[in-house]
Amino acid sequence: MLDQNALKKLAGEYAIKYIEDGMIVGVGTGSTVKYFIDKLATKKNYIKGAVSSSEQSSQLLKQYGILLFDLNTVDCIDVYVDGADEINHQLQMIKGGGAALTREKIVAAVSRRFVCIIDESKYVMKLGKFPLPIEVIPMARSYVAREIVKIGGVPNWRQGVVTDNGNWILDVYNLDIIHPVEMEQKINNITGVVTNGLFAMRPANELVVAKSDGSIIVEKNGGIYG
Ligand code: 5RP
């Protein structure tokens, strides 16, 4: 039985299969993605470059000498590789454990193909055990928290964390996420919310799961992006 870190490494390294010469690669954030970046570095002379979803990933990409593109200069990203905190069988996710959800969602929106890489503990039947991160404009924190309570959530301010965009994070417990798309839209409609960590409107296209016996399973989502 492999431990979680070894499984993250397996999934992260496996994702290099999706990278072809000349691609612009979207790069997510987190400890699983770190292993993907380590592998991507071996292809740095063959890809066009990368668009990063966080300062943390940018730093590592720069250390490896991988060319970084500003998203405003790129029409389309060929493939986006990122982890998740939870993912269901429709490949809808909760993300944002690393507070990078907004940039991750933007990069995902611009990408033709989203490959999610996880260890098997992240695969769930129903989203919501992992607290849902919401990025909020700082002055709206209390207002957003009160609105979240009205829909049954229990918000907790992730004190001391400031996102790359200068905002704050509320982690919301106890949400009954029966319809992820509706929940994503409802929370995004609260004034002061920048975005929330539900990736239901734009799910992943492919899921790479590293299982504790060391095997890899790949699941595909035809969907509108497939
Ligand atoms: C960061 C994220 C990450 O993808 C998510 O938290 C998973 O991270 P890790 O690979 O470290 O478990 O959404 O905002």
Coordinates of N, CA and C and ligand atoms in Angstrom, one line a residue:
M1 N 0.8 -1.2 0.0 CA 0.0 0.0 0.0 C 0.9 1.3 0.0
L2 N 0.7 2.1 -1.0 CA 1.4 3.4 -1.0 C 0.8 4.5 -0.2
D3 N 1.6 5.4 0.3 CA 1.0 6.5 1.1 C 0.5 7.6 0.2
Q4 N -0.2 8.5 0.8 CA -0.9 9.5 -0.1 C 0.1 10.4 -0.9
N5 N 1.2 10.7 -0.3 CA 2.2 11.5 -1.1 C 2.7 10.7 -2.3
A6 N 3.0 9.4 -2.1 CA 3.5 8.6 -3.2 C 2.4 8.5 -4.3
L7 N 1.1 8.5 -3.9 CA 0.0 8.4 -4.9 C -0.1 9.8 -5.7
K8 N 0.1 10.9 -4.9 CA 0.1 12.2 -5.6 C 1.3 12.2 -6.7
K9 N 2.4 11.7 -6.3 CA 3.5 11.7 -7.2 C 3.2 10.8 -8.5
L10 N 2.6 9.7 -8.2 CA 2.2 8.8 -9.4 C 1.3 9.5 -10.3
A11 N 0.2 10.1 -9.8 CA -0.8 10.8 -10.6 C -0.2 12.0 -11.3
G12 N 0.6 12.8 -10.6 CA 1.3 14.0 -11.1 C 2.2 13.6 -12.3
E13 N 3.0 12.6 -12.1 CA 3.9 12.2 -13.2 C 3.2 11.5 -14.4
Y14 N 2.1 10.9 -14.1 CA 1.4 10.2 -15.2 C 0.8 11.2 -16.2
A15 N 0.5 12.4 -15.7 CA -0.2 13.4 -16.5 C 0.7 14.0 -17.6
I16 N 2.0 13.7 -17.5 CA 2.9 14.1 -18.6 C 2.5 13.5 -20.0
K17 N 1.8 12.4 -19.9 CA 1.3 11.7 -21.1 C 0.4 12.7 -22.0
Y18 N -0.2 13.6 -21.3 CA -1.1 14.5 -22.1 C -0.4 15.7 -22.7
I19 N 0.9 15.8 -22.5 CA 1.6 16.9 -23.0 C 2.3 16.6 -24.4
E20 N 2.0 17.4 -25.4 CA 2.6 17.2 -26.7 C 3.4 18.4 -27.1
D21 N 4.3 18.2 -28.0 CA 5.2 19.2 -28.5 C 4.4 20.4 -28.9
G22 N 4.9 21.6 -28.6 CA 4.3 22.8 -29.1 C 3.1 23.3 -28.3
M23 N 2.8 22.6 -27.3 CA 1.6 23.0 -26.5 C 1.8 24.2 -25.5
I24 N 0.7 24.9 -25.3 CA 0.7 25.8 -24.1 C 0.0 25.0 -23.0
V25 N 0.6 24.9 -21.9 CA 0.1 24.0 -20.8 C -0.4 24.9 -19.7
G26 N -1.6 24.6 -19.3 CA -2.2 25.3 -18.1 C -1.7 24.5 -16.9
V27 N -1.2 25.2 -15.9 CA -0.7 24.5 -14.7 C -1.4 24.9 -13.4
G28 N -2.0 23.9 -12.7 CA -2.7 24.2 -11.5 C -1.8 24.4 -10.3
T29 N -2.3 24.1 -9.1 CA -1.6 24.5 -7.9 C -1.8 23.3 -6.9
G30 N -0.8 23.1 -6.1 CA -0.9 22.1 -5.0 C 0.2 21.1 -5.0
S31 N 0.1 20.2 -4.1 CA 1.2 19.2 -3.9 C 1.2 18.2 -5.0
T32 N 0.0 17.8 -5.6 CA 0.0 16.9 -6.7 C 0.6 17.5 -7.9
V33 N 0.2 18.7 -8.2 CA 0.7 19.5 -9.3 C 2.2 19.7 -9.3
K34 N 2.7 19.8 -8.1 CA 4.2 20.0 -8.0 C 4.9 18.8 -8.7
Y35 N 4.4 17.6 -8.5 CA 5.0 16.5 -9.2 C 4.9 16.6 -10.7
F36 N 3.7 17.1 -11.1 CA 3.6 17.3 -12.6 C 4.6 18.3 -13.1
I37 N 4.8 19.4 -12.4 CA 5.7 20.4 -12.8 C 7.1 19.8 -12.9
D38 N 7.5 19.0 -11.9 CA 8.8 18.4 -11.9 C 9.0 17.6 -13.2
K39 N 8.0 17.0 -13.7 CA 8.1 16.2 -14.9 C 8.0 17.1 -16.1
L40 N 7.2 18.1 -16.0 CA 7.0 19.0 -17.2 C 8.4 19.7 -17.5
A41 N 9.2 19.9 -16.5 CA 10.5 20.5 -16.7 C 11.4 19.7 -17.7
T42 N 11.1 18.4 -17.7 CA 11.9 17.6 -18.7 C 11.5 17.8 -20.1
K43 N 10.4 18.5 -20.3 CA 9.8 18.7 -21.7 C 9.9 20.2 -22.0
K44 N 10.6 21.0 -21.2 CA 10.5 22.4 -21.3 C 11.0 22.9 -22.7
N45 N 11.9 22.2 -23.4 CA 12.4 22.7 -24.7 C 11.4 22.3 -25.8
Y46 N 10.4 21.5 -25.5 CA 9.5 21.0 -26.5 C 8.1 21.7 -26.5
I47 N 7.8 22.2 -25.3 CA 6.5 22.9 -25.2 C 6.7 24.4 -25.5
K48 N 5.6 25.1 -25.9 CA 5.7 26.5 -26.1 C 5.9 27.2 -24.7
G49 N 5.2 26.8 -23.7 CA 5.3 27.4 -22.4 C 4.1 27.0 -21.6
A50 N 3.9 27.8 -20.5 CA 2.8 27.5 -19.5 C 2.1 28.7 -19.1
V51 N 0.8 28.5 -18.7 CA 0.0 29.6 -18.0 C -0.2 29.0 -16.6
S52 N 0.2 29.8 -15.6 CA 0.1 29.4 -14.3 C -1.1 29.9 -13.5
S53 N -1.6 29.1 -12.6 CA -2.8 29.4 -11.8 C -2.5 30.0 -10.4
S54 N -1.2 30.2 -10.1 CA -0.9 30.8 -8.8 C 0.6 31.3 -8.8
E55 N 0.9 32.1 -7.8 CA 2.2 32.6 -7.6 C 3.1 31.4 -7.2
Q56 N 2.6 30.5 -6.4 CA 3.3 29.4 -6.0 C 3.8 28.5 -7.2
S57 N 2.9 28.2 -8.1 CA 3.3 27.4 -9.2 C 4.2 28.2 -10.2
S58 N 3.9 29.5 -10.3 CA 4.8 30.3 -11.2 C 6.2 30.3 -10.7
Q59 N 6.4 30.4 -9.4 CA 7.8 30.4 -8.8 C 8.5 29.1 -9.3
L60 N 7.8 28.0 -9.1 CA 8.5 26.7 -9.5 C 8.7 26.6 -11.0
L61 N 7.8 27.0 -11.8 CA 7.9 27.0 -13.2 C 9.1 27.8 -13.6
K62 N 9.2 29.0 -13.0 CA 10.3 29.9 -13.3 C 11.7 29.3 -12.9
Q63 N 11.7 28.6 -11.8 CA 12.9 28.0 -11.3 C 13.4 26.9 -12.3
Y64 N 12.4 26.3 -13.0 CA 12.8 25.3 -14.0 C 13.1 25.9 -15.3
G65 N 12.9 27.2 -15.5 CA 13.1 27.9 -16.7 C 12.0 27.6 -17.8
I66 N 10.8 27.3 -17.3 CA 9.7 27.1 -18.2 C 9.1 28.5 -18.5
L67 N 8.9 28.8 -19.8 CA 8.4 30.1 -20.2 C 7.0 30.3 -19.7
L68 N 6.7 31.4 -19.1 CA 5.4 31.7 -18.6 C 4.6 32.7 -19.5
F69 N 3.4 32.4 -19.8 CA 2.6 33.3 -20.6 C 1.6 34.0 -19.7
D70 N 1.4 35.3 -20.0 CA 0.3 36.0 -19.4 C -1.0 35.6 -20.1
L71 N -2.0 35.2 -19.3 CA -3.2 34.7 -20.0 C -3.8 35.6 -21.0
N72 N -3.6 36.9 -20.8 CA -4.2 37.9 -21.7 C -3.6 37.8 -23.1
T73 N -2.5 37.1 -23.2 CA -1.8 37.0 -24.5 C -2.1 35.7 -25.2
V74 N -3.0 34.9 -24.6 CA -3.2 33.5 -25.0 C -4.7 33.3 -25.3
D75 N -5.0 32.8 -26.5 CA -6.5 32.6 -26.8 C -7.0 31.3 -26.3
C76 N -6.1 30.3 -26.3 CA -6.6 29.0 -25.9 C -5.4 28.2 -25.3
I77 N -5.7 27.5 -24.2 CA -4.7 26.7 -23.6 C -5.0 25.2 -24.0
D78 N -4.0 24.5 -24.4 CA -4.3 23.1 -25.0 C -4.8 22.2 -23.9
V79 N -4.0 22.2 -22.8 CA -4.4 21.2 -21.8 C -4.1 21.9 -20.4
Y80 N -5.0 21.7 -19.5 CA -4.8 22.2 -18.1 C -4.7 21.0 -17.2
V81 N -3.7 21.0 -16.4 CA -3.5 19.9 -15.4 C -3.6 20.4 -14.0
D82 N -4.5 19.9 -13.2 CA -4.6 20.4 -11.8 C -5.2 19.3 -10.9
G83 N -5.0 19.5 -9.7 CA -5.6 18.6 -8.7 C -6.9 19.0 -8.2
A84 N -7.4 18.3 -7.2 CA -8.7 18.7 -6.6 C -8.8 18.3 -5.2
D85 N -9.7 18.9 -4.4 CA -9.9 18.4 -3.0 C -11.0 17.4 -3.0
E86 N -11.9 17.4 -3.9 CA -12.9 16.3 -4.1 C -13.3 16.3 -5.5
I87 N -13.7 15.1 -6.0 CA -14.2 15.0 -7.4 C -15.3 13.9 -7.4
N88 N -16.4 14.1 -8.1 CA -17.4 13.1 -8.2 C -17.4 12.4 -9.5
H89 N -18.3 11.5 -9.7 CA -18.3 10.7 -11.0 C -18.6 11.5 -12.2
Q90 N -19.2 12.7 -12.0 CA -19.4 13.5 -13.2 C -18.2 14.4 -13.5
L91 N -17.2 14.2 -12.7 CA -15.9 15.0 -12.8 C -16.1 16.4 -12.4
Q92 N -17.1 16.7 -11.6 CA -17.3 18.0 -10.9 C -16.5 18.0 -9.7
M93 N -15.9 19.2 -9.3 CA -14.9 19.2 -8.3 C -15.2 20.2 -7.2
I94 N -14.6 20.0 -6.0 CA -14.4 21.1 -5.1 C -12.9 21.4 -5.1
K95 N -12.5 22.6 -5.3 CA -11.1 23.0 -5.3 C -10.9 24.3 -4.5
G96 N -9.7 24.6 -4.2 CA -9.4 25.8 -3.5 C -8.8 25.6 -2.1
G97 N -8.5 24.3 -1.8 CA -7.8 24.0 -0.6 C -6.5 24.8 -0.5
G98 N -5.9 25.1 -1.6 CA -4.7 25.9 -1.6 C -4.9 27.4 -1.9
A99 N -6.2 27.8 -1.9 CA -6.6 29.2 -2.0 C -6.4 29.8 -3.4
A100 N -6.2 28.9 -4.4 CA -5.9 29.4 -5.8 C -7.2 29.3 -6.7
L101 N -8.3 29.1 -6.1 CA -9.5 28.7 -6.9 C -9.9 29.7 -8.0
T102 N -9.7 31.0 -7.8 CA -10.2 31.9 -8.8 C -9.3 31.8 -10.0
R103 N -8.0 31.9 -9.8 CA -7.1 31.8 -11.0 C -7.3 30.4 -11.7
E104 N -7.5 29.4 -10.8 CA -7.6 28.0 -11.4 C -8.9 28.0 -12.3
K105 N -9.9 28.6 -11.8 CA -11.2 28.6 -12.6 C -11.0 29.3 -13.9
I106 N -10.3 30.4 -13.8 CA -10.1 31.2 -15.1 C -9.3 30.4 -16.1
V107 N -8.2 29.8 -15.6 CA -7.3 29.0 -16.5 C -8.1 27.8 -17.0
A108 N -9.0 27.2 -16.2 CA -9.8 26.0 -16.7 C -10.8 26.5 -17.8
A109 N -11.3 27.7 -17.6 CA -12.3 28.2 -18.6 C -11.7 28.4 -20.0
V110 N -10.4 28.7 -20.0 CA -9.7 29.0 -21.3 C -9.1 27.7 -21.9
S111 N -9.2 26.6 -21.1 CA -8.5 25.4 -21.6 C -9.4 24.5 -22.4
R112 N -8.9 23.9 -23.4 CA -9.7 22.9 -24.2 C -9.9 21.6 -23.5
R113 N -8.9 21.2 -22.7 CA -9.0 19.9 -22.0 C -8.5 20.1 -20.6
F114 N -9.3 19.6 -19.6 CA -8.9 19.7 -18.2 C -8.6 18.3 -17.7
V115 N -7.4 18.1 -17.3 CA -7.0 16.8 -16.8 C -6.8 16.9 -15.2
C116 N -7.7 16.2 -14.5 CA -7.6 16.3 -13.0 C -6.8 15.1 -12.5
I117 N -5.9 15.4 -11.6 CA -5.0 14.4 -11.1 C -5.1 14.3 -9.6
I118 N -5.5 13.1 -9.1 CA -5.7 12.9 -7.7 C -5.2 11.5 -7.2
D119 N -5.1 11.5 -5.9 CA -5.0 10.2 -5.2 C -6.4 9.7 -4.9
E120 N -6.6 8.5 -4.7 CA -8.0 8.0 -4.7 C -8.8 8.5 -3.5
S121 N -8.2 9.1 -2.5 CA -9.0 9.6 -1.4 C -9.9 10.8 -1.7
K122 N -9.6 11.4 -2.9 CA -10.3 12.6 -3.3 C -11.6 12.2 -4.1
Y123 N -11.8 11.0 -4.4 CA -12.9 10.6 -5.2 C -14.1 10.3 -4.3
V124 N -15.2 11.0 -4.6 CA -16.4 10.9 -3.7 C -17.7 10.7 -4.5
M125 N -18.7 10.2 -3.8 CA -20.0 10.0 -4.4 C -20.7 11.3 -4.5
K126 N -20.6 12.1 -3.4 CA -21.3 13.4 -3.3 C -20.3 14.5 -2.8
L127 N -20.3 15.6 -3.4 CA -19.4 16.7 -3.0 C -19.9 17.3 -1.8
G128 N -18.9 17.8 -0.9 CA -19.3 18.6 0.2 C -18.8 18.2 1.6
K129 N -18.2 17.1 1.6 CA -17.5 16.7 2.9 C -16.4 17.7 3.1
F130 N -15.6 17.9 2.1 CA -14.5 18.9 2.2 C -15.2 20.3 2.2
P131 N -14.8 21.2 3.1 CA -15.4 22.5 3.2 C -15.2 23.3 1.9
L132 N -16.3 23.9 1.4 CA -16.2 24.6 0.1 C -15.6 26.0 0.3
P133 N -14.4 26.2 -0.3 CA -13.7 27.5 -0.2 C -14.5 28.6 -1.1
I134 N -14.6 29.7 -0.5 CA -15.2 30.9 -1.3 C -14.2 32.0 -1.2
E135 N -13.8 32.6 -2.3 CA -12.9 33.8 -2.3 C -13.8 35.0 -2.2
V136 N -13.6 35.9 -1.2 CA -14.5 37.0 -1.0 C -13.6 38.3 -1.0
I137 N -14.2 39.4 -1.4 CA -13.6 40.7 -1.3 C -13.6 41.0 0.3
P138 N -12.5 41.4 0.8 CA -12.4 41.5 2.3 C -13.5 42.2 3.0
M139 N -14.0 43.4 2.4 CA -15.0 44.1 3.1 C -16.4 43.4 3.1
A140 N -16.5 42.4 2.3 CA -17.8 41.7 2.2 C -17.8 40.4 3.0
R141 N -16.7 40.1 3.8 CA -16.6 38.8 4.4 C -17.8 38.5 5.3
S142 N -18.2 39.5 6.2 CA -19.3 39.2 7.1 C -20.6 39.0 6.4
Y143 N -20.8 39.9 5.5 CA -22.1 39.9 4.7 C -22.2 38.5 4.0
V144 N -21.1 38.1 3.3 CA -21.2 36.8 2.6 C -21.4 35.7 3.6
A145 N -20.8 35.8 4.7 CA -20.9 34.7 5.7 C -22.4 34.6 6.1
R146 N -23.0 35.8 6.4 CA -24.5 35.7 6.8 C -25.3 35.1 5.7
E147 N -25.0 35.5 4.4 CA -25.8 34.9 3.3 C -25.6 33.4 3.2
I148 N -24.4 33.0 3.5 CA -24.1 31.5 3.4 C -24.9 30.8 4.5
V149 N -25.0 31.4 5.7 CA -25.8 30.7 6.8 C -27.2 30.5 6.3
K150 N -27.8 31.5 5.6 CA -29.2 31.4 5.1 C -29.4 30.2 4.2
I151 N -28.3 29.7 3.5 CA -28.5 28.6 2.7 C -28.0 27.3 3.4
G152 N -27.8 27.4 4.7 CA -27.5 26.2 5.4 C -26.0 25.9 5.6
G153 N -25.2 26.8 5.2 CA -23.7 26.6 5.3 C -23.2 27.1 6.6
V154 N -22.1 26.6 7.1 CA -21.4 27.1 8.3 C -20.0 27.6 7.8
P155 N -19.9 28.9 7.7 CA -18.7 29.5 7.2 C -17.6 29.7 8.2
N156 N -16.4 29.5 7.8 CA -15.3 29.7 8.7 C -14.2 30.5 7.9
W157 N -13.8 31.7 8.5 CA -12.8 32.5 7.9 C -11.5 31.9 8.0
R158 N -10.8 31.7 6.8 CA -9.4 31.1 6.9 C -8.4 32.3 7.2
Q159 N -8.4 32.6 8.5 CA -7.6 33.7 8.9 C -6.1 33.7 8.6
G160 N -5.6 34.8 8.2 CA -4.2 34.9 7.9 C -3.9 34.5 6.4
V161 N -4.9 34.0 5.7 CA -4.6 33.7 4.3 C -5.1 34.8 3.4
V162 N -4.3 35.3 2.6 CA -4.6 36.3 1.6 C -4.4 35.7 0.2
T163 N -5.4 35.7 -0.7 CA -5.2 35.1 -2.0 C -4.2 35.9 -2.9
D164 N -3.8 35.3 -4.0 CA -2.9 36.0 -4.9 C -3.6 37.3 -5.5
N165 N -4.9 37.3 -5.3 CA -5.7 38.5 -5.8 C -6.0 39.5 -4.7
G166 N -5.4 39.3 -3.5 CA -5.6 40.2 -2.4 C -6.9 40.0 -1.6
N167 N -7.5 38.9 -1.8 CA -8.8 38.6 -1.2 C -8.7 37.6 0.0
W168 N -9.9 37.3 0.6 CA -9.9 36.4 1.7 C -10.7 35.2 1.3
I169 N -10.6 34.1 2.2 CA -11.2 32.8 1.9 C -12.2 32.5 3.1
L170 N -13.4 32.1 2.7 CA -14.3 31.5 3.7 C -14.4 30.0 3.4
D171 N -14.2 29.2 4.3 CA -14.4 27.7 4.1 C -15.8 27.4 4.6
V172 N -16.6 26.8 3.8 CA -18.0 26.6 4.2 C -18.3 25.1 4.4
Y173 N -18.7 24.8 5.7 CA -19.0 23.4 6.1 C -20.5 23.2 5.9
N174 N -20.9 21.9 5.9 CA -22.3 21.6 6.1 C -23.2 21.9 4.9
L175 N -22.7 22.2 3.7 CA -23.6 22.5 2.6 C -24.1 21.1 2.0
D176 N -25.4 21.1 1.7 CA -26.0 20.0 1.1 C -25.9 20.1 -0.5
I177 N -24.9 19.7 -1.1 CA -24.6 20.0 -2.5 C -25.3 18.8 -3.3
I178 N -26.6 18.9 -3.5 CA -27.3 17.9 -4.3 C -27.2 18.3 -5.8
H179 N -27.3 19.6 -6.1 CA -27.2 20.0 -7.5 C -25.9 21.0 -7.6
P180 N -24.8 20.5 -7.9 CA -23.6 21.3 -7.9 C -23.6 22.5 -8.8
V181 N -24.2 22.4 -10.0 CA -24.2 23.6 -10.9 C -25.1 24.7 -10.2
E182 N -26.2 24.3 -9.7 CA -27.1 25.4 -9.1 C -26.4 26.0 -7.9
M183 N -25.7 25.2 -7.1 CA -25.1 25.7 -5.9 C -23.9 26.6 -6.3
E184 N -23.2 26.2 -7.4 CA -22.1 27.1 -7.8 C -22.6 28.5 -8.2
Q185 N -23.7 28.4 -9.0 CA -24.3 29.7 -9.5 C -24.8 30.5 -8.3
K186 N -25.5 29.9 -7.4 CA -26.2 30.6 -6.3 C -25.1 31.3 -5.5
I187 N -24.1 30.6 -5.2 CA -23.0 31.3 -4.3 C -22.3 32.4 -5.1
N188 N -22.1 32.1 -6.4 CA -21.4 33.2 -7.1 C -22.3 34.4 -7.3
N189 N -23.6 34.3 -7.1 CA -24.5 35.4 -7.2 C -24.5 36.3 -5.9
I190 N -23.9 35.9 -4.9 CA -23.9 36.7 -3.6 C -22.9 37.8 -3.9
T191 N -23.3 39.0 -3.6 CA -22.5 40.2 -3.8 C -21.3 40.1 -2.9
G192 N -20.1 40.3 -3.5 CA -18.9 40.3 -2.7 C -18.1 39.0 -2.8
V193 N -18.8 38.0 -3.5 CA -18.1 36.7 -3.8 C -17.3 36.9 -5.1
V194 N -16.1 36.5 -5.0 CA -15.3 36.6 -6.3 C -15.6 35.3 -7.1
T195 N -15.4 34.2 -6.4 CA -15.9 32.9 -7.0 C -15.8 31.9 -5.9
N196 N -16.5 30.7 -6.1 CA -16.4 29.7 -5.2 C -15.7 28.4 -5.8
G197 N -15.3 27.5 -4.9 CA -14.5 26.4 -5.3 C -15.2 25.2 -6.0
L198 N -16.5 25.4 -6.3 CA -17.2 24.4 -7.0 C -16.9 24.5 -8.5
F199 N -16.4 23.5 -9.1 CA -16.1 23.4 -10.5 C -17.1 22.5 -11.1
A200 N -18.3 22.9 -11.2 CA -19.4 22.1 -11.7 C -19.8 22.5 -13.1
M201 N -19.9 23.8 -13.4 CA -20.2 24.3 -14.7 C -19.1 23.9 -15.7
R202 N -17.9 23.9 -15.2 CA -16.8 23.5 -16.1 C -16.1 22.3 -15.4
P203 N -16.6 21.1 -15.6 CA -15.9 19.9 -14.9 C -14.7 19.6 -15.6
A204 N -14.0 18.6 -15.1 CA -12.8 18.1 -15.8 C -13.2 17.2 -17.0
N205 N -12.3 17.1 -18.0 CA -12.6 16.2 -19.1 C -12.0 14.8 -18.8
E206 N -10.9 14.8 -18.1 CA -10.3 13.5 -17.8 C -9.8 13.5 -16.3
L207 N -10.0 12.3 -15.7 CA -9.5 12.2 -14.4 C -8.5 11.1 -14.3
V208 N -7.4 11.4 -13.7 CA -6.3 10.4 -13.4 C -6.3 10.1 -11.9
V209 N -6.6 8.9 -11.6 CA -6.7 8.5 -10.2 C -5.6 7.5 -9.8
A210 N -4.7 7.8 -8.9 CA -3.7 6.9 -8.4 C -4.3 6.1 -7.2
K211 N -4.4 4.8 -7.4 CA -5.0 3.9 -6.4 C -3.9 3.4 -5.4
S212 N -4.3 3.0 -4.2 CA -3.3 2.7 -3.2 C -2.5 1.5 -3.5
D213 N -2.9 0.7 -4.5 CA -2.1 -0.5 -4.9 C -1.1 -0.1 -5.9
G214 N -1.1 1.3 -6.3 CA -0.1 1.7 -7.2 C -0.5 1.8 -8.7
S215 N -1.8 1.3 -8.9 CA -2.3 1.4 -10.3 C -2.9 2.7 -10.6
I216 N -3.1 3.0 -11.9 CA -3.7 4.3 -12.3 C -5.0 3.9 -13.1
I217 N -6.0 4.7 -12.7 CA -7.3 4.6 -13.5 C -7.5 5.9 -14.2
V218 N -7.9 5.9 -15.4 CA -8.3 7.1 -16.1 C -9.8 7.1 -16.5
E219 N -10.5 8.1 -16.1 CA -11.9 8.2 -16.4 C -12.1 9.4 -17.3
K220 N -13.0 9.2 -18.3 CA -13.3 10.3 -19.2 C -14.7 10.8 -19.1
N221 N -14.8 12.1 -19.3 CA -16.1 12.8 -19.3 C -16.4 13.3 -20.7
G222 N -17.3 12.7 -21.4 CA -17.5 13.2 -22.8 C -17.8 14.7 -22.7
G223 N -18.9 15.0 -22.1 CA -19.3 16.4 -21.8 C -19.2 17.3 -23.0
I224 N -19.4 18.6 -22.7 CA -19.4 19.5 -23.8 C -17.9 19.9 -24.2
Y225 N -17.0 19.6 -23.3 CA -15.6 19.9 -23.6 C -14.8 18.7 -24.1
G226 N -15.5 17.5 -24.2 CA -14.7 16.3 -24.5 C -14.3 16.2 -26.0
Ligands
5RP1 C1 -5.5 24.6 -4.8 C2 -6.3 23.4 -5.3 C3 -5.6 22.1 -5.3 O1 -5.8 21.5 -6.5 C4 -6.3 21.2 -4.3 O2 -6.2 21.8 -3.0 C5 -5.5 19.8 -4.2 O3 -4.2 20.1 -3.7 P1 -3.2 18.9 -3.3 O4 -2.8 18.3 -4.7 O5 -2.1 19.6 -2.6 O6 -3.9 17.9 -2.5 O7 -7.5 23.5 -5.6 O8 -6.3 25.7 -4.7

